[in-house]
């Protein structure tokens, strides 16, 4: 069939754990930025604590459910195409085992084994579990470890909620006069941390990732605060 194209071929347990961690950090980052923008915008328009709590909580729920639904759909689609690829592979193994053995031999040889060793390895892998060998070498997936869409949905829902709680608590807990400075400081510090974490997990340079991430959050809060202040002033 096709050559392995995606990195998961080189992944494994550590790779998939890193992917989960990165997804969690990104989900939390989303929760922080969108909820911070929301509550700071409302704070620009009103001093009412109940309005802030209502807006923040609604934003948290809407965002976490939207994240969960999006993740469920995208992982389900990926899983469907992996299942279809496995089904095709199963059919090919049944209908043309010789061609499949040659294919596995070629793939192993293209990874640096000599023809004889590749043939021997292909025969042994085929004798043990042909489908699994083809799934891993050819498709780069592990048939026993396909991502569960429900797990992915729950994880991103949880990550977003954890992130969203920070600006929500920071805006409703302090007295009215301290709300904005407390929220802005907490949010920017948290974004520095998530920027640092995602850079480290992706082996990128944190000195570039942190300012970008912090600037993005600062911009979001500045824009919604300006819009909230304008609307608040117009309504008053
Ligand atoms: Zn195959």
CSV table of C-alpha atoms and ligand atoms in Angstrom, one decimal:
chain,number,residue,atom,x,y,z
A,1,UNK,CA,0.0,0.0,0.0
A,2,UNK,CA,1.4,3.4,1.0
A,3,UNK,CA,4.7,4.4,2.6
A,4,UNK,CA,4.4,5.4,6.3
A,5,UNK,CA,4.0,9.1,6.4
A,6,UNK,CA,3.4,10.3,9.9
A,7,UNK,CA,5.7,10.5,12.9
A,8,UNK,CA,3.7,8.0,14.9
A,9,UNK,CA,5.7,5.4,13.2
A,10,UNK,CA,8.5,6.5,15.4
A,11,UNK,CA,6.3,7.3,18.4
A,12,UNK,CA,5.5,4.6,21.0
A,13,UNK,CA,4.4,5.1,24.6
A,14,UNK,CA,6.7,8.1,25.3
A,15,UNK,CA,5.6,9.8,22.1
A,16,UNK,CA,1.9,9.4,22.8
A,17,UNK,CA,2.3,10.5,26.4
A,18,UNK,CA,4.1,13.7,25.2
A,19,UNK,CA,1.2,14.3,22.7
A,20,UNK,CA,-1.3,14.0,25.5
A,21,UNK,CA,0.6,16.4,27.6
A,22,UNK,CA,1.0,18.9,24.8
A,23,UNK,CA,-2.7,18.7,24.1
A,24,UNK,CA,-3.5,19.3,27.8
A,25,UNK,CA,-1.2,22.4,27.9
A,26,UNK,CA,-2.8,23.8,24.7
A,27,UNK,CA,-6.3,23.1,26.0
A,28,UNK,CA,-5.5,24.9,29.3
A,29,UNK,CA,-4.0,27.8,27.3
A,30,UNK,CA,-7.2,28.1,25.3
A,31,UNK,CA,-9.2,28.1,28.5
A,32,UNK,CA,-7.1,30.9,30.0
A,33,UNK,CA,-7.0,33.2,27.0
A,34,UNK,CA,-10.7,32.9,26.0
A,35,UNK,CA,-12.1,33.2,29.5
A,36,UNK,CA,-9.7,36.0,30.4
A,37,UNK,CA,-10.8,37.9,27.3
A,38,UNK,CA,-14.4,37.3,28.2
A,39,UNK,CA,-14.3,38.4,31.9
A,40,UNK,CA,-12.0,41.3,31.3
A,41,UNK,CA,-14.3,42.5,28.5
A,42,UNK,CA,-17.3,42.3,30.9
A,43,UNK,CA,-15.3,44.0,33.6
A,44,UNK,CA,-14.8,46.9,31.2
A,45,UNK,CA,-18.6,47.3,31.0
A,46,UNK,CA,-19.8,46.6,34.5
A,47,UNK,CA,-18.7,46.3,38.1
A,48,UNK,CA,-21.4,43.7,38.9
A,49,UNK,CA,-19.8,40.6,40.4
A,50,UNK,CA,-22.8,38.4,39.4
A,51,UNK,CA,-22.5,39.6,35.8
A,52,UNK,CA,-18.8,38.6,35.8
A,53,UNK,CA,-19.5,35.3,37.4
A,54,UNK,CA,-22.3,34.5,34.9
A,55,UNK,CA,-20.3,35.5,31.9
A,56,UNK,CA,-17.2,33.7,33.1
A,57,UNK,CA,-19.1,30.5,34.0
A,58,UNK,CA,-21.0,30.5,30.7
A,59,UNK,CA,-17.8,31.0,28.8
A,60,UNK,CA,-16.1,28.1,30.7
A,61,UNK,CA,-19.0,25.7,30.0
A,62,UNK,CA,-19.4,26.7,26.4
A,63,UNK,CA,-15.7,26.6,25.7
A,64,UNK,CA,-15.1,23.2,27.4
A,65,UNK,CA,-18.0,21.6,25.6
A,66,UNK,CA,-16.9,23.1,22.3
A,67,UNK,CA,-13.4,21.7,22.9
A,68,UNK,CA,-14.8,18.3,23.8
A,69,UNK,CA,-17.1,18.1,20.8
A,70,UNK,CA,-14.3,19.3,18.4
A,71,UNK,CA,-11.9,16.8,19.8
A,72,UNK,CA,-14.5,14.0,19.7
A,73,UNK,CA,-15.2,14.7,16.0
A,74,UNK,CA,-11.6,15.0,15.0
A,75,UNK,CA,-10.4,11.9,16.8
A,76,UNK,CA,-13.4,9.9,15.6
A,77,UNK,CA,-12.5,10.8,12.0
A,78,UNK,CA,-8.9,9.9,12.5
A,79,UNK,CA,-10.0,6.6,14.1
A,80,UNK,CA,-12.4,5.8,11.2
A,81,UNK,CA,-9.6,6.3,8.7
A,82,UNK,CA,-7.3,4.1,10.7
A,83,UNK,CA,-9.9,1.4,11.0
A,84,UNK,CA,-10.6,1.6,7.3
A,85,UNK,CA,-6.8,1.2,6.6
A,86,UNK,CA,-6.6,-1.8,8.9
A,87,UNK,CA,-9.6,-3.4,7.3
A,88,UNK,CA,-8.0,-3.0,3.8
A,89,UNK,CA,-4.8,-4.4,5.2
A,90,UNK,CA,-6.6,-7.4,6.6
A,91,UNK,CA,-8.3,-8.0,3.2
A,92,UNK,CA,-5.0,-7.7,1.4
A,93,UNK,CA,-3.3,-10.1,3.8
A,94,UNK,CA,-6.1,-12.7,3.2
A,95,UNK,CA,-6.2,-12.3,-0.6
A,96,UNK,CA,-2.6,-11.8,-1.5
A,97,UNK,CA,-0.3,-13.0,1.3
A,98,UNK,CA,2.7,-13.4,-1.1
A,99,UNK,CA,2.5,-9.8,-2.3
A,100,UNK,CA,2.1,-8.6,1.3
A,101,UNK,CA,5.1,-10.5,2.4
A,102,UNK,CA,7.2,-8.9,-0.4
A,103,UNK,CA,5.8,-5.5,0.5
A,104,UNK,CA,6.8,-6.0,4.2
A,105,UNK,CA,10.3,-7.2,3.1
A,106,UNK,CA,10.7,-4.1,0.8
A,107,UNK,CA,9.7,-1.8,3.7
A,108,UNK,CA,12.1,-3.3,6.1
A,109,UNK,CA,14.9,-3.3,3.5
A,110,UNK,CA,14.2,0.4,2.8
A,111,UNK,CA,14.9,1.0,6.5
A,112,UNK,CA,18.4,-0.4,6.1
A,113,UNK,CA,18.2,-4.1,6.5
A,114,UNK,CA,19.8,-6.4,3.8
A,115,UNK,CA,17.4,-8.3,1.5
A,116,UNK,CA,18.1,-11.6,3.3
A,117,UNK,CA,17.7,-10.2,6.8
A,118,UNK,CA,14.6,-8.2,5.7
A,119,UNK,CA,13.0,-11.3,4.2
A,120,UNK,CA,13.8,-13.3,7.4
A,121,UNK,CA,12.4,-10.6,9.6
A,122,UNK,CA,9.3,-10.2,7.4
A,123,UNK,CA,8.6,-13.9,7.6
A,124,UNK,CA,8.9,-14.0,11.4
A,125,UNK,CA,6.8,-10.9,11.9
A,126,UNK,CA,4.1,-12.4,9.5
A,127,UNK,CA,4.1,-15.7,11.4
A,128,UNK,CA,3.6,-14.0,14.7
A,129,UNK,CA,1.0,-11.3,13.9
A,130,UNK,CA,0.9,-10.3,10.2
A,131,UNK,CA,-1.8,-7.5,10.6
A,132,UNK,CA,0.1,-6.0,13.5
A,133,UNK,CA,3.4,-6.0,11.7
A,134,UNK,CA,1.8,-4.3,8.6
A,135,UNK,CA,-0.1,-1.8,10.8
A,136,UNK,CA,3.1,-0.7,12.5
A,137,UNK,CA,5.6,-0.8,9.7
A,138,UNK,CA,3.4,0.2,6.8
A,139,UNK,CA,0.7,2.4,8.4
A,140,UNK,CA,2.6,3.6,11.5
A,141,UNK,CA,-0.3,2.7,13.8
A,142,UNK,CA,-0.7,0.3,16.6
A,143,UNK,CA,-4.0,-1.6,16.2
A,144,UNK,CA,-4.2,-2.1,20.0
A,145,UNK,CA,-3.7,1.5,20.8
A,146,UNK,CA,-6.0,3.5,18.6
A,147,UNK,CA,-6.9,6.8,20.3
A,148,UNK,CA,-10.3,6.7,22.1
A,149,UNK,CA,-12.4,9.7,21.0
A,150,UNK,CA,-14.2,9.8,24.4
A,151,UNK,CA,-10.9,9.9,26.3
A,152,UNK,CA,-9.6,12.7,24.0
A,153,UNK,CA,-12.9,14.6,24.5
A,154,UNK,CA,-12.8,14.3,28.3
A,155,UNK,CA,-9.2,15.3,28.4
A,156,UNK,CA,-9.6,18.5,26.4
A,157,UNK,CA,-12.7,19.4,28.3
A,158,UNK,CA,-10.9,19.0,31.6
A,159,UNK,CA,-7.8,20.9,30.4
A,160,UNK,CA,-9.9,23.8,29.1
A,161,UNK,CA,-11.8,23.9,32.4
A,162,UNK,CA,-8.7,24.0,34.5
A,163,UNK,CA,-7.3,26.9,32.4
A,164,UNK,CA,-10.6,28.8,32.4
A,165,UNK,CA,-11.0,28.6,36.2
A,166,UNK,CA,-7.9,30.8,36.7
A,167,UNK,CA,-9.2,34.0,35.2
A,168,UNK,CA,-12.7,33.3,36.5
A,169,UNK,CA,-11.6,33.1,40.1
A,170,UNK,CA,-9.1,35.9,39.6
A,171,UNK,CA,-11.9,38.3,38.5
A,172,UNK,CA,-14.6,37.4,41.0
A,173,UNK,CA,-12.7,36.8,44.2
A,174,UNK,CA,-10.8,40.1,44.7
A,175,UNK,CA,-12.5,43.4,45.7
A,176,UNK,CA,-13.7,45.5,42.7
A,177,UNK,CA,-10.8,47.9,42.7
A,178,UNK,CA,-8.2,45.1,42.5
A,179,UNK,CA,-10.0,42.8,40.0
A,180,UNK,CA,-8.3,43.9,36.8
A,181,UNK,CA,-4.7,44.1,38.0
A,182,UNK,CA,-5.0,40.7,39.8
A,183,UNK,CA,-6.6,39.1,36.8
A,184,UNK,CA,-4.1,40.5,34.3
A,185,UNK,CA,-1.1,39.5,36.4
A,186,UNK,CA,-2.4,36.0,37.1
A,187,UNK,CA,-3.3,35.5,33.4
A,188,UNK,CA,0.1,36.7,32.0
A,189,UNK,CA,2.0,34.6,34.6
A,190,UNK,CA,-0.1,31.5,33.7
A,191,UNK,CA,0.5,32.2,30.0
A,192,UNK,CA,4.2,32.4,30.5
A,193,UNK,CA,4.0,29.0,32.2
A,194,UNK,CA,1.9,27.4,29.5
A,195,UNK,CA,4.1,28.9,26.8
A,196,UNK,CA,7.2,27.6,28.5
A,197,UNK,CA,5.7,24.1,29.0
A,198,UNK,CA,4.5,23.7,25.4
A,199,UNK,CA,7.9,24.9,24.1
A,200,UNK,CA,9.7,22.4,26.3
A,201,UNK,CA,7.3,19.5,25.4
A,202,UNK,CA,7.8,20.4,21.7
A,203,UNK,CA,11.6,20.8,22.0
A,204,UNK,CA,11.2,24.5,20.9
A,205,UNK,CA,12.9,27.5,22.3
A,206,UNK,CA,11.0,28.9,25.3
A,207,UNK,CA,12.6,32.3,24.9
A,208,UNK,CA,10.6,32.8,21.7
A,209,UNK,CA,7.4,30.9,22.8
A,210,UNK,CA,6.9,32.7,26.1
A,211,UNK,CA,6.7,36.3,24.7
A,212,UNK,CA,4.5,35.2,21.8
A,213,UNK,CA,2.1,33.4,24.2
A,214,UNK,CA,2.0,36.3,26.7
A,215,UNK,CA,1.6,38.9,24.0
A,216,UNK,CA,-1.4,36.9,22.5
A,217,UNK,CA,-3.2,36.9,25.8
A,218,UNK,CA,-2.4,40.5,26.6
A,219,UNK,CA,-3.8,41.5,23.2
A,220,UNK,CA,-7.0,39.5,23.7
A,221,UNK,CA,-7.6,41.2,27.1
A,222,UNK,CA,-6.8,44.7,25.7
A,223,UNK,CA,-9.2,44.2,22.8
A,224,UNK,CA,-12.1,42.9,24.9
A,225,UNK,CA,-11.5,45.5,27.6
A,226,UNK,CA,-11.6,48.3,25.1
A,227,UNK,CA,-14.8,46.8,23.5
A,228,UNK,CA,-16.4,46.3,27.0
A,229,UNK,CA,-15.5,49.9,28.1
A,230,UNK,CA,-17.0,51.4,24.9
A,231,UNK,CA,-20.2,49.4,25.3
A,232,UNK,CA,-20.4,50.1,29.0
A,233,UNK,CA,-20.0,53.8,28.4
A,234,UNK,CA,-22.6,53.8,25.7
A,235,UNK,CA,-25.1,51.9,27.8
A,236,UNK,CA,-24.6,54.1,30.9
B,1,LIG,ZN1,0.5,-4.5,3.8
